[in-house]
Coordinates of C-alpha atoms in Angstrom, one line a residue:
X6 CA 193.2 -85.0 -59.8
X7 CA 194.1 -88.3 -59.1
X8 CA 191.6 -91.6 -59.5
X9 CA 190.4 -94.0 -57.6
X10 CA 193.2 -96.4 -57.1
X11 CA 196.0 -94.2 -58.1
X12 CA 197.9 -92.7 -55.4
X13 CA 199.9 -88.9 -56.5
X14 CA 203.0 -88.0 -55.6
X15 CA 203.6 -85.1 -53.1
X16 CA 205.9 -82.5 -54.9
X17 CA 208.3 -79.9 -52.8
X18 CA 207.9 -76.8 -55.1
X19 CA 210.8 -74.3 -54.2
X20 CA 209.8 -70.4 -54.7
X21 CA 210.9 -67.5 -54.1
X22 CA 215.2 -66.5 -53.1
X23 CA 217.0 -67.9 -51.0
X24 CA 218.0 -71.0 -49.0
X25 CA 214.8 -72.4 -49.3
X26 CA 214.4 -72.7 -45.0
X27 CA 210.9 -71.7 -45.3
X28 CA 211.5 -68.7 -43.1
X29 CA 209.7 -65.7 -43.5
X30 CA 210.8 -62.0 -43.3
X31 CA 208.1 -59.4 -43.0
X32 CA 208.4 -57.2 -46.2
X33 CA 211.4 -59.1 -47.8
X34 CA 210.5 -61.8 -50.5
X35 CA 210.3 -65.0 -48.7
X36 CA 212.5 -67.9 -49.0
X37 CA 209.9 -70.8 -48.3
X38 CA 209.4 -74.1 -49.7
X39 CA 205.9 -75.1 -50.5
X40 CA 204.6 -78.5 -50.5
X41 CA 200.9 -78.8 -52.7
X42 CA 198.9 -81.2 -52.0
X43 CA 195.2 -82.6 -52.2
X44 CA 194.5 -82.9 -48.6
X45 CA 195.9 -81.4 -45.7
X46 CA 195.0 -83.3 -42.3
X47 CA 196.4 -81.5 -38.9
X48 CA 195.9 -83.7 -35.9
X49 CA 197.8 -87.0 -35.7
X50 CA 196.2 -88.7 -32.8
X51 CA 193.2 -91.3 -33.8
X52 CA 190.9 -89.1 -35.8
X53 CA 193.7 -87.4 -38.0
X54 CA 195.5 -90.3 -38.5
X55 CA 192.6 -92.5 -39.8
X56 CA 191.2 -89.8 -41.9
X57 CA 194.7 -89.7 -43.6
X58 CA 195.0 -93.0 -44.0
X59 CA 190.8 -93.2 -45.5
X60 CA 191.6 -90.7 -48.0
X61 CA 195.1 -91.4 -49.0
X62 CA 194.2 -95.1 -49.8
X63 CA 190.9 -93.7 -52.0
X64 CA 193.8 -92.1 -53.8
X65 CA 194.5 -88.8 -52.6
X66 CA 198.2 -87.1 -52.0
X67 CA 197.9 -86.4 -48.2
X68 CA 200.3 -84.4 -45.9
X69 CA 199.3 -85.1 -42.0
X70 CA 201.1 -82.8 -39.2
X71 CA 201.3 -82.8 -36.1
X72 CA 203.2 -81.2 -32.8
X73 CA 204.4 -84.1 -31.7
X74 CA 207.6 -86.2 -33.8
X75 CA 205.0 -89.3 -33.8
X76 CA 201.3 -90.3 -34.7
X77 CA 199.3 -91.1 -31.8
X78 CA 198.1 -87.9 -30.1
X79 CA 197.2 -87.6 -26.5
X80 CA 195.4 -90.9 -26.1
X81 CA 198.0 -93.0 -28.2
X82 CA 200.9 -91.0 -27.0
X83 CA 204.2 -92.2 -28.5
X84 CA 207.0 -92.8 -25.5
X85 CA 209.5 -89.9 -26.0
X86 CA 212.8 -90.8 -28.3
X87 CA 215.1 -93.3 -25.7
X88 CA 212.4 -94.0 -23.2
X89 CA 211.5 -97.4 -22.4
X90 CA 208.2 -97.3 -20.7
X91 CA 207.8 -100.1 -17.7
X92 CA 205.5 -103.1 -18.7
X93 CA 203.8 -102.1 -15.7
X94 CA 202.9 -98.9 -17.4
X95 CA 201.8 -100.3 -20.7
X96 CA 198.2 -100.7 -21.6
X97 CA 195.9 -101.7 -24.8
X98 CA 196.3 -97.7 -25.5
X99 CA 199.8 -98.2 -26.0
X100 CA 199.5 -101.4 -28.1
X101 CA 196.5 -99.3 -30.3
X102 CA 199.1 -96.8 -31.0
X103 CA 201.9 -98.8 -32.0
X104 CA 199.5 -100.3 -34.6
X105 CA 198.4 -96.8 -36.1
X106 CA 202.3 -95.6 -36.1
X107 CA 202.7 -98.5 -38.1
X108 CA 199.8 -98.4 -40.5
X109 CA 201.0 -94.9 -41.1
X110 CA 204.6 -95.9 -41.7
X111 CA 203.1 -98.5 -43.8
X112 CA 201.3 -96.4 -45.8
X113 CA 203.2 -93.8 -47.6
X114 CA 202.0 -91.0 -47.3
X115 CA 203.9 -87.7 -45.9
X116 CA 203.9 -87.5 -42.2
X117 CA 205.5 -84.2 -40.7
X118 CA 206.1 -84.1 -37.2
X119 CA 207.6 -81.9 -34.5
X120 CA 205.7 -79.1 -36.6
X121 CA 203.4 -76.2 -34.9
X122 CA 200.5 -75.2 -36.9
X123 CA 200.8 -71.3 -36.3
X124 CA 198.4 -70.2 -39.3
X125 CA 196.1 -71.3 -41.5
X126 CA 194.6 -69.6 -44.4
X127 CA 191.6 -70.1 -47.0
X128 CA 191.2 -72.5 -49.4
X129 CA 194.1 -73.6 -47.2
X130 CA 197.6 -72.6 -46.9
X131 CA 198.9 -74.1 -43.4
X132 CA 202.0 -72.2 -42.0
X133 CA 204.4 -74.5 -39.6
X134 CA 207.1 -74.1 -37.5
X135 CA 209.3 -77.3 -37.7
X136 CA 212.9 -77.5 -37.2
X137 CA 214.0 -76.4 -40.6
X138 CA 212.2 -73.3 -40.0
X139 CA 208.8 -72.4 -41.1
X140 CA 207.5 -74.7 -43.5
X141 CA 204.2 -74.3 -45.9
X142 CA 201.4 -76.8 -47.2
X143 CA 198.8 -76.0 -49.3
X144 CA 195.8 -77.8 -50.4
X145 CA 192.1 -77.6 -51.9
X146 CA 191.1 -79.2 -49.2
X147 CA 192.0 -79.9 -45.0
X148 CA 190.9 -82.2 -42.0
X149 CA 190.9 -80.3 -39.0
X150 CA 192.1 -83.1 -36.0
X151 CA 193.3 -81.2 -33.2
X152 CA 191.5 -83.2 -30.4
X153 CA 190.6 -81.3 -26.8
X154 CA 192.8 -79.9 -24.3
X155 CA 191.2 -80.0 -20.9
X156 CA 189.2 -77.6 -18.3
X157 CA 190.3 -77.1 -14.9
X158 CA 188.4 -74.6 -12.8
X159 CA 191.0 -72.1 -10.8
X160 CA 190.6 -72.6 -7.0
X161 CA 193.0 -70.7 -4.8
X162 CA 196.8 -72.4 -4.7
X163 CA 196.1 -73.5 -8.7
X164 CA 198.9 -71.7 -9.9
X165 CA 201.2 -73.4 -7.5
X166 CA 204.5 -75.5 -8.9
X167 CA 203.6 -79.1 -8.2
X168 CA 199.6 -78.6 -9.3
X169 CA 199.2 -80.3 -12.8
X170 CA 196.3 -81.7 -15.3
X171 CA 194.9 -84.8 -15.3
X172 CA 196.1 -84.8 -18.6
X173 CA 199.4 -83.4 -18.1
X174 CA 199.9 -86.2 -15.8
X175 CA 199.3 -89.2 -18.8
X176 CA 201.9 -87.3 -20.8
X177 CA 204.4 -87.5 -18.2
X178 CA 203.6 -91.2 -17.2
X179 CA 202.6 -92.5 -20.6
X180 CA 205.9 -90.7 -22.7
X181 CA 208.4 -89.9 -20.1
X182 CA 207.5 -92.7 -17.6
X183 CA 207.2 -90.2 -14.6
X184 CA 205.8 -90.1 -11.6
X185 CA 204.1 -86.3 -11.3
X186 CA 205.3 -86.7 -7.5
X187 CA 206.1 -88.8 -4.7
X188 CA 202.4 -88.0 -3.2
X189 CA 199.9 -87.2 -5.4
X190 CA 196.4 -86.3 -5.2
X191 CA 194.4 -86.8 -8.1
X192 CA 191.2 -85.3 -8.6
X193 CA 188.3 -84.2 -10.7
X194 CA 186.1 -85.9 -13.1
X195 CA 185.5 -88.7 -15.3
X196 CA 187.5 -91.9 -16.1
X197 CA 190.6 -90.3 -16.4
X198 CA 191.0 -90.1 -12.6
X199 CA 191.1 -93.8 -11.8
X200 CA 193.4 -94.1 -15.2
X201 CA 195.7 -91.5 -13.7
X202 CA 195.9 -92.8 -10.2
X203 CA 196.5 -96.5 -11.6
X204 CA 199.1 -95.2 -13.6
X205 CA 200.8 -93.5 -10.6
X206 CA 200.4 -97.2 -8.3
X207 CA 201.7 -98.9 -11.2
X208 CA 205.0 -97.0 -11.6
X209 CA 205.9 -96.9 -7.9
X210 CA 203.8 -93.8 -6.5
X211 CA 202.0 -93.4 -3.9
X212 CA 198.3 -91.8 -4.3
X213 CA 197.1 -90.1 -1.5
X214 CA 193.5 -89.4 -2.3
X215 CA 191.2 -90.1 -4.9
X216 CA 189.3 -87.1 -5.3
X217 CA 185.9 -87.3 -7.5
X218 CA 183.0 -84.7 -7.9
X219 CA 180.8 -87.9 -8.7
X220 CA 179.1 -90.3 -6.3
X221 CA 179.0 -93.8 -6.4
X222 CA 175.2 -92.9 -7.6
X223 CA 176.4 -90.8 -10.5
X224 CA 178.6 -94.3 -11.4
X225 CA 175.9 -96.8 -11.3
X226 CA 173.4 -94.2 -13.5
X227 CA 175.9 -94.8 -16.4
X228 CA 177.1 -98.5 -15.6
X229 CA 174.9 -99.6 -18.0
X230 CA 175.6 -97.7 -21.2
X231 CA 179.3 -97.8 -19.8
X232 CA 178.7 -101.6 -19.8
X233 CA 178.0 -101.3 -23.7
X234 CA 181.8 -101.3 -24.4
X235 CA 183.0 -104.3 -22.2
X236 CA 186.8 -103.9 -23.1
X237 CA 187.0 -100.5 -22.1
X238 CA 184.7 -101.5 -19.0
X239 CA 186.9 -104.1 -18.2
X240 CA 190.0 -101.8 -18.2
X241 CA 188.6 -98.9 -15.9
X242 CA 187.5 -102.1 -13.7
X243 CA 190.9 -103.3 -13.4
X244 CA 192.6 -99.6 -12.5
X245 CA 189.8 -99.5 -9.9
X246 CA 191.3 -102.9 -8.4
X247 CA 194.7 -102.1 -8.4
X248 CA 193.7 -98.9 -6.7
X249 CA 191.8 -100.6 -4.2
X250 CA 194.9 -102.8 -3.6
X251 CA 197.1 -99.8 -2.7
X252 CA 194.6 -98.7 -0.3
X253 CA 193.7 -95.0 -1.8
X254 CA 191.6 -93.3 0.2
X255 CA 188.6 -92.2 -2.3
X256 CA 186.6 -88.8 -1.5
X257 CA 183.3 -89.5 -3.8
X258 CA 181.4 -86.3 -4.2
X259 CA 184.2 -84.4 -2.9
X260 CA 186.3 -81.3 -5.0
X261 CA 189.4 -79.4 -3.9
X262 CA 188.6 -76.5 -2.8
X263 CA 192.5 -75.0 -2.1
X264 CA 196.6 -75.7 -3.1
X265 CA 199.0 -74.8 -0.1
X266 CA 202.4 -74.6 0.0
X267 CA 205.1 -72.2 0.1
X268 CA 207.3 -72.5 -3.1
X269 CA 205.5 -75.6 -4.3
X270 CA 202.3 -77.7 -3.2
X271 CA 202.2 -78.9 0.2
X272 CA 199.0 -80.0 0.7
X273 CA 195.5 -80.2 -0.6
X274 CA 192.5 -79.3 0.8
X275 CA 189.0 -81.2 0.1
X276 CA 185.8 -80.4 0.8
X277 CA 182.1 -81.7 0.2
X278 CA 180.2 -81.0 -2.8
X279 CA 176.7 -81.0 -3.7
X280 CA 175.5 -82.2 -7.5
X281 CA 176.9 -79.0 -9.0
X282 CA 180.2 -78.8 -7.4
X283 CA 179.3 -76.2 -5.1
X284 CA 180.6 -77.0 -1.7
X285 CA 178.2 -78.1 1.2
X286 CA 178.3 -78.4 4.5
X287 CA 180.6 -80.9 5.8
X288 CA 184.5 -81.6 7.0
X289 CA 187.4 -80.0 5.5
X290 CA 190.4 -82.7 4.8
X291 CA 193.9 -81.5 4.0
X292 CA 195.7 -84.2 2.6
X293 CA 199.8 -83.8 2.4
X294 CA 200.8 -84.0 -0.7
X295 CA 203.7 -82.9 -2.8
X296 CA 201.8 -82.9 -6.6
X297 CA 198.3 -82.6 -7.6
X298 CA 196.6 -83.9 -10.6
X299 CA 193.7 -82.1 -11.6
X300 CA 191.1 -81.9 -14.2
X301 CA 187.2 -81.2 -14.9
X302 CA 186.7 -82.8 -18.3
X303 CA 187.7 -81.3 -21.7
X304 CA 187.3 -78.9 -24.2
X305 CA 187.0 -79.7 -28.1
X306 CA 189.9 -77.4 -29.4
X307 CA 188.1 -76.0 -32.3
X308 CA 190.7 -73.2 -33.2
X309 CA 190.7 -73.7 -36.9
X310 CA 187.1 -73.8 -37.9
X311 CA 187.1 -71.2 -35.0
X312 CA 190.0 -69.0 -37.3
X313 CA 188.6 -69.7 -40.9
X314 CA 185.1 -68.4 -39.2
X315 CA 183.3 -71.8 -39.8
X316 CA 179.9 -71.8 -38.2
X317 CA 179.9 -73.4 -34.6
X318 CA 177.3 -74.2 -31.9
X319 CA 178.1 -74.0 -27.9
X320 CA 177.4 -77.4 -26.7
X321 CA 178.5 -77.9 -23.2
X322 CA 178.5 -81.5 -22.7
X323 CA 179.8 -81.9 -26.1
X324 CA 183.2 -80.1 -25.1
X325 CA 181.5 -76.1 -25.7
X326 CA 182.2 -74.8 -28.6
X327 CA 182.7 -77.4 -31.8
X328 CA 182.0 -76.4 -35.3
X329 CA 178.5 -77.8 -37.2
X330 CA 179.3 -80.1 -39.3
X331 CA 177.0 -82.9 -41.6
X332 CA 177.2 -86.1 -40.9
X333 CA 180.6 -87.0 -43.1
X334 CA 182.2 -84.2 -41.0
X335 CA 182.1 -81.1 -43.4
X336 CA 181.9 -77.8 -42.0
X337 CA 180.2 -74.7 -43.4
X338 CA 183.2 -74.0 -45.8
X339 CA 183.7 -75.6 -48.5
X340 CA 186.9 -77.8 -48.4
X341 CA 186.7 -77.7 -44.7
X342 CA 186.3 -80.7 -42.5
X343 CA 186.4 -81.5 -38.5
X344 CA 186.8 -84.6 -36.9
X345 CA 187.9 -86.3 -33.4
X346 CA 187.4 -84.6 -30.0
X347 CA 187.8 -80.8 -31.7
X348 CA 185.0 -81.5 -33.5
X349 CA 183.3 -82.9 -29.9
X350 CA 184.4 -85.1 -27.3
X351 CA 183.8 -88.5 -28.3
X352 CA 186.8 -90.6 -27.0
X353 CA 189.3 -92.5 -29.5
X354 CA 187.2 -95.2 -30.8
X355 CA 184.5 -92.0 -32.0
X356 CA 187.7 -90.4 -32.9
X357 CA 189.0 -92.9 -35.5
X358 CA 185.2 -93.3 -37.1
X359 CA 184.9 -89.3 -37.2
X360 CA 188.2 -89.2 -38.9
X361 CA 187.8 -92.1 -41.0
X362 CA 184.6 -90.5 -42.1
X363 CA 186.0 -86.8 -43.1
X364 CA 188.8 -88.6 -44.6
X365 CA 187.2 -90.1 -47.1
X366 CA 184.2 -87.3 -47.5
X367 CA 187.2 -85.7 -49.0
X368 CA 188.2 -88.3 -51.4
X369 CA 184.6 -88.2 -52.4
X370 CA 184.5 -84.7 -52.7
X371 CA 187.7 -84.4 -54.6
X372 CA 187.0 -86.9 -57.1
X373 CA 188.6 -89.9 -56.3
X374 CA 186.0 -92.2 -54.6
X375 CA 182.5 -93.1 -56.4
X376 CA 179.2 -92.4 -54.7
X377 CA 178.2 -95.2 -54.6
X378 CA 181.6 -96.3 -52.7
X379 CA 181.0 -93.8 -50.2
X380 CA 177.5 -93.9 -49.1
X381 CA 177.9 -97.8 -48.5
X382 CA 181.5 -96.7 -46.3
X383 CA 179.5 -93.5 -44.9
X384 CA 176.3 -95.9 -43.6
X385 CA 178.7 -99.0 -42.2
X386 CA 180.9 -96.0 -40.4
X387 CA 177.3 -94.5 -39.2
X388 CA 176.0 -97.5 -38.3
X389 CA 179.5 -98.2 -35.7
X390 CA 179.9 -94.8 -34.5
X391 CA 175.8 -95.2 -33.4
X392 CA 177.1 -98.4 -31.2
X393 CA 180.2 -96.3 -29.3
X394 CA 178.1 -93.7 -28.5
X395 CA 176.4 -95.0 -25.8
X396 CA 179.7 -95.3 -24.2
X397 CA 180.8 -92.2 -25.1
X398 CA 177.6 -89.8 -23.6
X399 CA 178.1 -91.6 -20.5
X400 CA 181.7 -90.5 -20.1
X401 CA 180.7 -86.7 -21.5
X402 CA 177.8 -87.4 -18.4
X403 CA 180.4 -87.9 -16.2
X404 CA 182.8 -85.0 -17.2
X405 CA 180.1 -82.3 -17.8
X406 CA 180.6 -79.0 -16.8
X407 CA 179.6 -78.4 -13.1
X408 CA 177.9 -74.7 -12.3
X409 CA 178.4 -74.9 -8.4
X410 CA 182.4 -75.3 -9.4
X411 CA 182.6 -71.8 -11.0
X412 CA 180.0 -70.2 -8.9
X413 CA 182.3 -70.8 -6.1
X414 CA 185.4 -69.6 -7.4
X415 CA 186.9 -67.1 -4.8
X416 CA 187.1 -62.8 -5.9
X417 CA 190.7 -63.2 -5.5
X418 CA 191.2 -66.5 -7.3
X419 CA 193.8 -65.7 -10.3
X420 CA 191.3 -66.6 -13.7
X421 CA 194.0 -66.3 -16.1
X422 CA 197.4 -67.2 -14.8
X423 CA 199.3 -66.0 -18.0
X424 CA 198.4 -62.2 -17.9
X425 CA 197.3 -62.5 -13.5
X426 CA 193.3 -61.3 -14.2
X427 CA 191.5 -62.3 -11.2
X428 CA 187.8 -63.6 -10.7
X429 CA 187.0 -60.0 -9.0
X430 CA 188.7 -58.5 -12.4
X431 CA 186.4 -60.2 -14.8
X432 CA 183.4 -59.7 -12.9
X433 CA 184.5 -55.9 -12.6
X434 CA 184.6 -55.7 -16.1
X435 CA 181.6 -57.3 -16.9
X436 CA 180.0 -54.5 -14.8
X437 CA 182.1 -51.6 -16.6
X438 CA 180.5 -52.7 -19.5
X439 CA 182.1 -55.7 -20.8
X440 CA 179.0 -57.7 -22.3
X441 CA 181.2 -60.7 -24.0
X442 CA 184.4 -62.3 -24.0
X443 CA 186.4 -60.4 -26.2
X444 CA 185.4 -56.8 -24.9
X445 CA 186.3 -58.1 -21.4
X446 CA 190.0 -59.2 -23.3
X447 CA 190.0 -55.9 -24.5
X448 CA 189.4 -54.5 -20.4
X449 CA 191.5 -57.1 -18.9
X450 CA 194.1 -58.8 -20.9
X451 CA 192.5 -62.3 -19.9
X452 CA 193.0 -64.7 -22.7
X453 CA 195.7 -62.4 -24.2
X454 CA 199.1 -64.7 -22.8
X455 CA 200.9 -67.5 -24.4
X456 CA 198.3 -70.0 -23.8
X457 CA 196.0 -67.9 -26.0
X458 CA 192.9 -68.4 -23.5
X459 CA 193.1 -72.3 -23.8
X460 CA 193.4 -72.8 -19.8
X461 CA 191.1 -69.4 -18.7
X462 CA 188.5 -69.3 -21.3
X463 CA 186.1 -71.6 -20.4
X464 CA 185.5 -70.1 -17.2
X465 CA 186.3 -66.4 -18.3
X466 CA 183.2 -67.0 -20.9
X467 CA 180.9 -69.2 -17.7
X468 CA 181.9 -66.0 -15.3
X469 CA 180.3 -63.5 -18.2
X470 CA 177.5 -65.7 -19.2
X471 CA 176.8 -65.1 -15.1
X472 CA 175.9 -61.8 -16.5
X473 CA 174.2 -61.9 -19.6
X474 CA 172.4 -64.7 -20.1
X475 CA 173.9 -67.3 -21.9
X476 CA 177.6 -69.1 -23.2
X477 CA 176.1 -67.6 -26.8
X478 CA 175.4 -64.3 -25.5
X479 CA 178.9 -64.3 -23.6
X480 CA 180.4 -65.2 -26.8
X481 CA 183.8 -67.0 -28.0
X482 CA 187.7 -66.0 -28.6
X483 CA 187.9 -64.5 -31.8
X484 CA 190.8 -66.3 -33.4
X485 CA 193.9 -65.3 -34.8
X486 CA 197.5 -66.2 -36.1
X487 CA 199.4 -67.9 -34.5
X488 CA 197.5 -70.8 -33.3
X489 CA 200.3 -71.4 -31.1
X490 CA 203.3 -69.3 -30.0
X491 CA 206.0 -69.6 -32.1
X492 CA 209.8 -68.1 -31.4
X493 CA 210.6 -65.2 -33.7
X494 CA 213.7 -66.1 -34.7
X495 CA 211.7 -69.2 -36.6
X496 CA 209.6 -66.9 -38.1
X497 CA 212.2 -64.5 -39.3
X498 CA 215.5 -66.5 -40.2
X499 CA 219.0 -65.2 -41.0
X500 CA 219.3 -61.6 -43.0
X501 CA 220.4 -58.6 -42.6
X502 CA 219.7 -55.1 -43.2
X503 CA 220.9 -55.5 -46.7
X504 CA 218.2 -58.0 -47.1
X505 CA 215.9 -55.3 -46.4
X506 CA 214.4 -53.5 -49.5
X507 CA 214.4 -49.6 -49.3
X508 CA 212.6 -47.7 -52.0
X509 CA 214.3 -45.2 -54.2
X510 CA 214.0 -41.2 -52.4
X511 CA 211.0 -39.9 -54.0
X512 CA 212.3 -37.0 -56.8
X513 CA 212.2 -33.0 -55.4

């Protein structure tokens, strides 16, 4: 194990036959190539990044991966290869990721992109499929920084082409540098709608309504621990002015209640909204528009401590499900850390102390950082993360869950749109017999498409909990391989039948 100060090397060890691809054939000895290591960080966006960086400076040999071909993550997106991205577009998140890109360029250590995690295995194998084929990392230890995907509660028209995420809608403006549509209607919760919507004005868009579950009450309640951060205050003050200069109409305590069209979105219809999201009394608005933008806060995307069966805690606000962790950011398994928004949804300056933190809990743990070295780093990181998180529960305030928003969801409202299970479905199961979330999978099929229950099963869960009590009585996903779909042909390679071993007859 490598010292404080001394920094190992990262060997490739070939095993097995073959071309060394990494690919794997079920009951054939597999042609992979293995890359040991000390630590294993999957995430690449603030939190895995910095916790890469922490413990590969404390001296570790540190492999970081990530979906996407650069560092960054969803905040700190990268522009996509060939893109230049309008000044008009660019924005201190863009300038923050440049600078991580380049401290991990800087650094040394081995970066894999354009690699999806689809398995991960005790005292930890990690199973990827990149574009050499399926590629495999092991380590004593592994960060666990897959950030938060977010929640958007089905309404009728949902599943419409032309109806994206909030955060869909950053990807496309922040990497691609387009517009989601000519007329858009952004709507939801939390500071990602005036971000969006001052995105869209910025590039050339037009924003037809501002749609926000929160009033102008629900605003000034948090101004002051929002005011706590005065960069980040100053930012969402500007994309409010430059909204207010393109005259969007805003619809404060308003939702969207419907998505018409015929082939795509048409229009959007609004509708008042009490504290909960439920709608009220009050005037219906359709507003023509050709895309939607659409999001109800996030969800910490926990699948790994979720897979190794790490122990978790349902906290709503805190993104629903996250793993427990102490306060360095290790989980109940030994070797197992969590950091960033998966670990709870704590915005990129939380992220990059979380990470930070885990990162070098594992050089402490493995050896190669003193004690005393890391309770002085562990109490300065404390200390800062204790000042952004003021900022930080105001935003979670702002984003929480709303009740009233899934109590209203129509019978006929499609749930899960991979495998079509309506509202009237689930709540049919649940009577059946269905008593948590992964009986009513077993009934239904809901969470059983490509997305893997990411998009329905916040709300499948809320719908059960309806009926028995509780999110904890309602349950979770149990997890499984593959974190993420992955095409066959990765997983299985080039052979042929003569590759295929077939046991001698048995004698007469």
């Amino acid at each position: 194990m490598p010292g404080p100060g001394r920094r190992a090397s990262v060997p490739s060890l070939p095993r097995g036959r073959g071309r060394g691809t990494g690919r794997r054939v079920p009951g054939v000895a597999v042609s992979s190539t293995e890359t040991r290591a000390d630590l294993i960080v999957v995430g690449a966006g603030p939190a895995g990044a910095s916790a890469a960086l922490a413990a590969h400076r404390a001296g570790l040999a540190v492999v970081l991966i990530d979906e996407a071909g650069r560092p960054g993550g969803q905040v700190w997106r990268a522009p996509a290869a060939g893109v230049a991205i309008p000044e008009a577009l660019r924005t201190q998140d863009d300038r923050d990721g440049a600078e991580l890109r380049a401290a991990v360029a800087a650094s040394g250590l081995r970066f894999v992109g354009d690699a999806r995690v689809w398995s991960v295995t005790g005292r930890f194998r990690v199973d990827a499929a990149t574009e050499a084929g399926t590629e495999a990392f092991v380590a004593p230890r592994l960060v666990a920084a897959t950030g938060a995907h977010e929640r958007v509660v089905p309404f009728p028209g949902w599943t419409l082409p032309g109806v994206i995420g909030l955060a869909a809608a950053t990807v496309l403006l922040k990497s691609e540098a387009m517009l989601p549509g000519r007329r858009t209607v952004v709507a939801g919760c939390g500071p990602l709608l005036a971000a969006v919507a001052a995105k869209i004005v910025a590039g050339g868009g037009t924003v037809s309504g501002l749609v926000d579950l929160a009033g102008p009450a629900d605003w000034l309640a948090v101004a002051p621990r929002l005011a706590r951060r005065p960069r980040l205050l100053r930012q969402g003050l500007g994309w409010m002015i430059r909204i207010g200069l393109a005259r969007v109409p805003v619809h404060f305590r308003h939702a969207v209640v419907a998505a018409e069209g015929g082939e795509a979105v048409e229009q959007v219809v609004i509708a008042p909204v009490d504290a909960e999201g439920a709608p009220v009394a009050g005037t219906r608005h359709r507003i023509a528009a050709d895309a939607l933008a659409v999001g109800h806060g996030l969800l910490a995307g926990a699948e790994i401590p979720r897979l190794l069966r790490a122990s978790l805690r349902f906290e709503a606000e805190a993104g629903g499900w996250i793993p427990v962790l102490d306060t360095a950011g290790r989980t109940s398994i030994a070797g197992l850390y969590a950091a960033g928004d998966g670990a709870g949804i704590a915005g990129a300056a939380g992220a990059l102390l979380s990470g930070r933190l885990a990162g070098l809990a594992a050089a402490r743990d493995a050896g190669a950082l003193a004690e005393g070295a890391f309770a002085a780093a562990r109490d300065r990181i404390l200390a800062e993360r204790h000042a952004v998180e003021a900022f930080a529960g105001a935003v979670r305030r702002l984003m929480r869950p709303r009740r009233g928003l899934v109590d209203a969801i129509a019978p006929e409202t499609v749930v899960c749109r991979c495998e079509d299970v309506t509202r009237a479905e689930i709540d049919a199961a649940v009577m059946a017999g269905a008593r948590e979330v992964n009986q009513l999978k077993h009934f239904t099929r809901c969470g059983m498409g490509p997305c893997q229950g990411r998009f329905c099963g916040d709300t499948a869960a809320e719908l059960v909990a309806r009926h028995v009590g509780s999110r904890e009585a309602a349950g979770v996903w149990t997890a499984r391989p593959p974190l993420r779909p992955v095409p066959l042909d990765t997983l299985l390679g080039d052979f042929d039948y003569a590759d295929i071993p077939v046991p001698k007859p048995a004698p007469l």
